[in-house]
PDB file of C-alpha atoms in Angstrom:
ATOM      1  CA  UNK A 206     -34.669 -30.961 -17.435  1.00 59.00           C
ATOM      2  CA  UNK A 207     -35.106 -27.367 -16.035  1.00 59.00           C
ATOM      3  CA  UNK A 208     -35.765 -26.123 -19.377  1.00 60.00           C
ATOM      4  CA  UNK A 209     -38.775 -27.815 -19.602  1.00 66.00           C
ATOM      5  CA  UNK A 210     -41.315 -25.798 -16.499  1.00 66.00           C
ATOM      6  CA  UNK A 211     -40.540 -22.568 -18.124  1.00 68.00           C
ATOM      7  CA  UNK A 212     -41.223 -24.351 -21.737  1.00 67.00           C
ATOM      8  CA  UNK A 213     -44.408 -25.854 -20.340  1.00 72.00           C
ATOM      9  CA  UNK A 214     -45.643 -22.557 -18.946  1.00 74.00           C
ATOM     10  CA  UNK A 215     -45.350 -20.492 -21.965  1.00 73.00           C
ATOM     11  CA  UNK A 216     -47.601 -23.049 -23.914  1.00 74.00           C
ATOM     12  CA  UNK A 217     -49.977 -23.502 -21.375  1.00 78.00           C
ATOM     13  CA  UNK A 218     -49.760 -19.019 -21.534  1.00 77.00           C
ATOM     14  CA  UNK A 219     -49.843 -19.237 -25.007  1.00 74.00           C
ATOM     15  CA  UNK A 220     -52.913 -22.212 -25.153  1.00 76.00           C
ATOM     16  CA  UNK A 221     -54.723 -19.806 -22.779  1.00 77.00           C
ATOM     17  CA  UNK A 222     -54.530 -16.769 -24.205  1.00 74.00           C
ATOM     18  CA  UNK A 223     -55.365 -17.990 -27.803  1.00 72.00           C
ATOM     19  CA  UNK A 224     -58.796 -19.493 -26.049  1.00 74.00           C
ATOM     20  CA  UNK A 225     -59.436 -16.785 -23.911  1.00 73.00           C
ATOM     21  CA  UNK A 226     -59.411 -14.774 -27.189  1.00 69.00           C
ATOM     22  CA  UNK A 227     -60.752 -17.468 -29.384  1.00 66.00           C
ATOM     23  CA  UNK A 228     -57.922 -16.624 -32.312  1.00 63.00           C
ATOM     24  CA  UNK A 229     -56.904 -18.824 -34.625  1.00 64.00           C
ATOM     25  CA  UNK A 230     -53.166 -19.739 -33.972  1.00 60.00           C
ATOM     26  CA  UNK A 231     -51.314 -18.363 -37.400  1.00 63.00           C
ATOM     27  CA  UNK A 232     -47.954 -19.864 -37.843  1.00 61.00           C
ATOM     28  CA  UNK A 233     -45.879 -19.029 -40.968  1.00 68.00           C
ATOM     29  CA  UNK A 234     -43.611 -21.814 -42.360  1.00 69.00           C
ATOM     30  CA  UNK A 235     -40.117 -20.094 -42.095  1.00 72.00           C
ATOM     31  CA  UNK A 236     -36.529 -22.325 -42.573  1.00 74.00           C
ATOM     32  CA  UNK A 237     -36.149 -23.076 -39.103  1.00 70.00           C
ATOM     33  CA  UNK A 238     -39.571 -24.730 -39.597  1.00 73.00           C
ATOM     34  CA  UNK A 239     -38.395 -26.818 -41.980  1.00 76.00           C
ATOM     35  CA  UNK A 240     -34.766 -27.520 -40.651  1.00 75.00           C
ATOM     36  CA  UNK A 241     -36.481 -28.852 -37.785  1.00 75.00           C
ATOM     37  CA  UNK A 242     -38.581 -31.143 -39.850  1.00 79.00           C
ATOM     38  CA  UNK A 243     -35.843 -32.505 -41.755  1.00 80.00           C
ATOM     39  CA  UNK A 244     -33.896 -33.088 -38.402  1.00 76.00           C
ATOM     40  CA  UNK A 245     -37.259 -34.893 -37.273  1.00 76.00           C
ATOM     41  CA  UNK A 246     -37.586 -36.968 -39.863  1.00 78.00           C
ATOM     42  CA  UNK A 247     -34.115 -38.169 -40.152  1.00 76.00           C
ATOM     43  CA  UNK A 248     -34.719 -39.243 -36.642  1.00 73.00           C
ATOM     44  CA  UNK A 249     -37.678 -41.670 -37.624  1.00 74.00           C
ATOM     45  CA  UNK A 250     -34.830 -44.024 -39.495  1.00 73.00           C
ATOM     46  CA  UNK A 251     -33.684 -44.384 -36.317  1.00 70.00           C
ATOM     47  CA  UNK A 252     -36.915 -45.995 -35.408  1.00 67.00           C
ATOM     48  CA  UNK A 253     -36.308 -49.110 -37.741  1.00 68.00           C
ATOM     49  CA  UNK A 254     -32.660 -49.648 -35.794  1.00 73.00           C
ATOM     50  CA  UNK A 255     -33.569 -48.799 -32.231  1.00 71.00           C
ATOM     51  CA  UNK A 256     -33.301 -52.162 -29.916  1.00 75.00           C
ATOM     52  CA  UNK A 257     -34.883 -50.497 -27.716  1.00 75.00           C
ATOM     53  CA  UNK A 258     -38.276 -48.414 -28.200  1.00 75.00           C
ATOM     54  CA  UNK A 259     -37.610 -47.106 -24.841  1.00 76.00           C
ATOM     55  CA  UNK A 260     -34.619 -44.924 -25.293  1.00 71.00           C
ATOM     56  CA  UNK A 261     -36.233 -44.052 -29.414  1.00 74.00           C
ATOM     57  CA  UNK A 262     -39.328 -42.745 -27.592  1.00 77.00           C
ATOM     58  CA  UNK A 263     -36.615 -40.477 -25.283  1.00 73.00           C
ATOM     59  CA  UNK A 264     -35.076 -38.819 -28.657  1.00 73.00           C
ATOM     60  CA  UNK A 265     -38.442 -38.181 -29.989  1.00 76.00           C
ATOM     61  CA  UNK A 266     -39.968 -36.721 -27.030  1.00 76.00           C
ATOM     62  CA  UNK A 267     -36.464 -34.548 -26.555  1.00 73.00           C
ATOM     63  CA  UNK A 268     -37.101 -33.765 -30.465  1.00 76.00           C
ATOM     64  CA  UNK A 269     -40.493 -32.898 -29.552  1.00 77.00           C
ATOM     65  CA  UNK A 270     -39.165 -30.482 -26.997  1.00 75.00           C
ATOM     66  CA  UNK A 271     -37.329 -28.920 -29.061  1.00 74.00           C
ATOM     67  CA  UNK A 272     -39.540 -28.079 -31.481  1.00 77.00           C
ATOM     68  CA  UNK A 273     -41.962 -26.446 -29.162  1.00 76.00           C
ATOM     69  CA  UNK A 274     -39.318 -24.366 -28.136  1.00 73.00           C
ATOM     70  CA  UNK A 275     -38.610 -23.550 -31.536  1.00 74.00           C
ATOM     71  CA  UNK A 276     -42.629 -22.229 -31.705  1.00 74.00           C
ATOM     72  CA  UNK A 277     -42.325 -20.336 -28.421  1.00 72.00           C
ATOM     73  CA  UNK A 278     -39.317 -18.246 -29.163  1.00 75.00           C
ATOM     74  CA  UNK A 279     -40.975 -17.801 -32.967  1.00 75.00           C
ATOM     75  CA  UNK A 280     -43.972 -16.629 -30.868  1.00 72.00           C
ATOM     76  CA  UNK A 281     -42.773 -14.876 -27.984  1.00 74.00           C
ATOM     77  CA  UNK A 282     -39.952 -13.167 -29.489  1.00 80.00           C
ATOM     78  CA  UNK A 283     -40.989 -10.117 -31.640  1.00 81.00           C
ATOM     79  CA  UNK A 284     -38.660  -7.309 -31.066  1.00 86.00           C
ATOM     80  CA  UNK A 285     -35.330  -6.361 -30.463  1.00 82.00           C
ATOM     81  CA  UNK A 286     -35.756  -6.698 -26.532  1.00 86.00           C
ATOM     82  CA  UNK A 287     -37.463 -10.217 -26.729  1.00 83.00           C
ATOM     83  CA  UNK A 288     -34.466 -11.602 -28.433  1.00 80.00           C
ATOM     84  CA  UNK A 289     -32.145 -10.148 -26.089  1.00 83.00           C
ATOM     85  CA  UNK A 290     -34.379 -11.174 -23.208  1.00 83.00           C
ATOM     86  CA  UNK A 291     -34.032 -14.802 -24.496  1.00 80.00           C
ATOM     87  CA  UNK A 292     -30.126 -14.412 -25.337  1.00 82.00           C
ATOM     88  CA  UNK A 293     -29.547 -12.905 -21.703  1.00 85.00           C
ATOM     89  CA  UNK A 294     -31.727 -15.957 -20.569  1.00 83.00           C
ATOM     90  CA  UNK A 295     -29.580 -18.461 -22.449  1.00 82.00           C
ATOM     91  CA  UNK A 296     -26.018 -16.823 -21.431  1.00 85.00           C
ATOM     92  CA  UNK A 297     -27.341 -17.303 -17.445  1.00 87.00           C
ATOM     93  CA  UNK A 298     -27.890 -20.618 -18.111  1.00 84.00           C
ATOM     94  CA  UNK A 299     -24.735 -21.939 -19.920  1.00 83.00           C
ATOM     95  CA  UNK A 300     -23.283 -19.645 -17.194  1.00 86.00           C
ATOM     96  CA  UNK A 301     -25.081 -21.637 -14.310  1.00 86.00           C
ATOM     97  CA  UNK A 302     -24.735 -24.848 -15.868  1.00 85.00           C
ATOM     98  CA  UNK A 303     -20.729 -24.658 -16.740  1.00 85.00           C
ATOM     99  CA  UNK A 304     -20.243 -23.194 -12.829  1.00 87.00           C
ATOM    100  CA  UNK A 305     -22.158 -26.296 -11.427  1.00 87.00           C
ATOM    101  CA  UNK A 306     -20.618 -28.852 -13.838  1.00 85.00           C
ATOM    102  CA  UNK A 307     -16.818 -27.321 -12.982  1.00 85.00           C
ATOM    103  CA  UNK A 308     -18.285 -27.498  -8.979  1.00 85.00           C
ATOM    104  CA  UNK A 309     -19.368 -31.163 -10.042  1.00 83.00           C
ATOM    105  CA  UNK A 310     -16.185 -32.225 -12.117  1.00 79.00           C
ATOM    106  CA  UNK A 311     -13.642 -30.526  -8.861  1.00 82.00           C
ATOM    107  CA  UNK A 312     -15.786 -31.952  -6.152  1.00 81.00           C
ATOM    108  CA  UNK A 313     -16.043 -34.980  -7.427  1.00 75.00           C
ATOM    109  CA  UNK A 314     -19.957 -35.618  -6.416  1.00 77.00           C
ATOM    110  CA  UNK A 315     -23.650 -34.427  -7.359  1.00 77.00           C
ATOM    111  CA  UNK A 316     -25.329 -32.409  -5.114  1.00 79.00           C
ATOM    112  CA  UNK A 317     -28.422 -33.916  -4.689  1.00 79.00           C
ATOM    113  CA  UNK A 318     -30.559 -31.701  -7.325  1.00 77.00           C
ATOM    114  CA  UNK A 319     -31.870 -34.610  -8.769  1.00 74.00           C
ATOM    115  CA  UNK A 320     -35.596 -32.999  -9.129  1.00 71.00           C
ATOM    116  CA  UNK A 321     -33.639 -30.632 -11.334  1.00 72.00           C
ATOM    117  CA  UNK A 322     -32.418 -33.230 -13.739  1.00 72.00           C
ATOM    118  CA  UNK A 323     -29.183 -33.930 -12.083  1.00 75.00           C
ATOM    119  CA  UNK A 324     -27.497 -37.311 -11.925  1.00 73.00           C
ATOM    120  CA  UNK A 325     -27.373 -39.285  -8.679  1.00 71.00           C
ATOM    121  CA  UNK A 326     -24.045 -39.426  -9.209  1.00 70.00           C
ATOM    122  CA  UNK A 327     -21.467 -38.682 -11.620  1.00 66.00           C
ATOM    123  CA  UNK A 328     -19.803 -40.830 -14.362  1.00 64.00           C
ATOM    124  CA  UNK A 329     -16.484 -41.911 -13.213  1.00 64.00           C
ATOM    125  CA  UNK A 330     -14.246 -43.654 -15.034  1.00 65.00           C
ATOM    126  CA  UNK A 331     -10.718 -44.989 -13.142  1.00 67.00           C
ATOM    127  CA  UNK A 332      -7.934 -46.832 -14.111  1.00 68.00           C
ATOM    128  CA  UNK A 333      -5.234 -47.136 -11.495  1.00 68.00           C
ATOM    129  CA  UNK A 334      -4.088 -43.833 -11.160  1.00 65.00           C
ATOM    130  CA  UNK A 335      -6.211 -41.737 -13.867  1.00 60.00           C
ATOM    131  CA  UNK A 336      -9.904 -41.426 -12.145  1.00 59.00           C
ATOM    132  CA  UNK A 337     -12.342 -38.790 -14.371  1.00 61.00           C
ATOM    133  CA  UNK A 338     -15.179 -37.544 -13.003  1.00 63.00           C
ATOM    134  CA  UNK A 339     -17.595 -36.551 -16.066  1.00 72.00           C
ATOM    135  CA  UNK A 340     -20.136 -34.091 -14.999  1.00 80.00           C
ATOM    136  CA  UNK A 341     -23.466 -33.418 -16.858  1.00 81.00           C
ATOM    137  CA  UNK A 342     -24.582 -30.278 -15.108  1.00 81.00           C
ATOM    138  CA  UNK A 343     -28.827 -30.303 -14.315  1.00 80.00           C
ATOM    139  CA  UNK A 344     -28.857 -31.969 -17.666  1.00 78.00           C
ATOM    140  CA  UNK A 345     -28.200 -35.213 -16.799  1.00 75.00           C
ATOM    141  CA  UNK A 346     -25.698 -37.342 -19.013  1.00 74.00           C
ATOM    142  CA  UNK A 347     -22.380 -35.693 -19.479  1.00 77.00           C
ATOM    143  CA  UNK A 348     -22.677 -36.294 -23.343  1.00 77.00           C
ATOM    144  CA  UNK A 349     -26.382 -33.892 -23.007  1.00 77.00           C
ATOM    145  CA  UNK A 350     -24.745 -31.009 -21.208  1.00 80.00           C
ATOM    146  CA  UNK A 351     -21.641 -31.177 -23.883  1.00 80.00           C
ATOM    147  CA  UNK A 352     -23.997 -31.012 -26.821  1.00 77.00           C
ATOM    148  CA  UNK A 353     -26.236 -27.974 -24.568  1.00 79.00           C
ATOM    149  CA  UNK A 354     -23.036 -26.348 -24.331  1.00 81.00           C
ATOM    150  CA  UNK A 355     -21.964 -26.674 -28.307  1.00 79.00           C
ATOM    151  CA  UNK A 356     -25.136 -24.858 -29.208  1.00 77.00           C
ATOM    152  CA  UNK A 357     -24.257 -22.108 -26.848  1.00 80.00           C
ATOM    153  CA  UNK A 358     -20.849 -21.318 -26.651  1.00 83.00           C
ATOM    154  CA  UNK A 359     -21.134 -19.608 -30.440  1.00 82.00           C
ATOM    155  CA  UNK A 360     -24.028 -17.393 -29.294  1.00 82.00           C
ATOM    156  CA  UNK A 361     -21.694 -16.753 -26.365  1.00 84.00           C
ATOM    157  CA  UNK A 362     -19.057 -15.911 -28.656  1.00 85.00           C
ATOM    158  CA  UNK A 363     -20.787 -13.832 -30.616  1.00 84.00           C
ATOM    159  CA  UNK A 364     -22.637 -11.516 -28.240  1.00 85.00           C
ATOM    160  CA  UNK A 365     -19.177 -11.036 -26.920  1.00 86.00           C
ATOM    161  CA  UNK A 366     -17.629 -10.189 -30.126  1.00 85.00           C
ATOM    162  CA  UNK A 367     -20.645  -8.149 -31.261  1.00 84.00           C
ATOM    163  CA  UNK A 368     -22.307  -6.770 -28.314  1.00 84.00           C
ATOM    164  CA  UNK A 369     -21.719  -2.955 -27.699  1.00 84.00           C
ATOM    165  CA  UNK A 370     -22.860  -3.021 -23.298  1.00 85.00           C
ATOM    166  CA  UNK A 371     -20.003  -4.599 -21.229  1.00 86.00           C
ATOM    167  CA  UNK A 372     -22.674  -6.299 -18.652  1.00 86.00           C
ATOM    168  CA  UNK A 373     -23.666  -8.304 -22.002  1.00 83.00           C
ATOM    169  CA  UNK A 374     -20.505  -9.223 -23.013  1.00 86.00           C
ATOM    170  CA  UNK A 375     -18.932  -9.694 -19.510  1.00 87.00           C
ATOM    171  CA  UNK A 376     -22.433 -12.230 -19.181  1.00 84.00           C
ATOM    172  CA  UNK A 377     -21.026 -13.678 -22.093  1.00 84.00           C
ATOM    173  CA  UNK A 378     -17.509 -14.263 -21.585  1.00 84.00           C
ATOM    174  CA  UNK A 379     -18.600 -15.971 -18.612  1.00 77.00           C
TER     175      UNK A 379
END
């Protein structure tokens, strides 16, 4: 998925600069912390059900993800203009990734950014004279973008409700 290169390269940053300097990485244990950890762990139950090790070893490594992305926001973001750095980032994407799944879903096709994550073509499901097209954006599976987009849209809706600037809140009602 796209999110991972940028993900990747602030670790690697991160990795580097903590050798470079030879610190000691110094991570407090905060709720989020140990949300995530729950949320792991009631994963691993999974792991006695799964038929298939394949597609368990998928939600762990997406699991993974996220909770390195959890550590570089916690590590990255330190004032008021790193958070709204990220948030800005975030409303760009949910903006680029509902305009390509609407271009996707009214097209009817992919178009061909499959080194981006994107399907080689889209679900389609027809029955005589219903035919739905179910788009999944860069993220793949239509059901992934959907659950992206849950976790957004109430950030979204907040900056928009909260946020004094109009370019922020015309980003977010995007």
């Amino acid at each position: 998925a796209p999110i991972d290169f940028p993900l990747m390269g602030l670790l690697v940053l991160w990795a580097a600069k903590t050798c470079v300097l030879q610190r000691q990485i110094k991570l407090k244990v905060l709720p989020v912390d140990a949300a995530f950890l729950l949320l792991f762990l009631a994963h691993l139950f999974s792991a006695v059900s799964a038929r298939d090790l394949s597609l368990f070893s998928l939600e762990l490594a997406r699991l993974t993800k996220m909770g390195l992305l959890i550590m570089m926001v916690r590590h990255y973001v330190r004032t008021r203009n790193n958070a709204k750095f990220v948030v800005v980032l975030l409303l760009l994407t949910i903006v680029l990734q509902g305009v390509l799944a609407a271009s996707q879903t009214i097209i009817g096709t992919s178009f061909g950014f499959r080194f981006l994550g994107e399907r080689e073509e889209l679900w389609v499901v027809s029955e005589e004279q219903l035919v739905i097209a179910r788009a999944g954006g860069t993220l793949g599976h239509a059901n992934a973008l959907g659950s992206y987009l849950e976790i957004l849209v109430p950030i979204a809706l907040a900056v928009f409700l909260v946020s004094k600037r109009r370019r922020l809140r015309w980003l977010a009602a995007e």
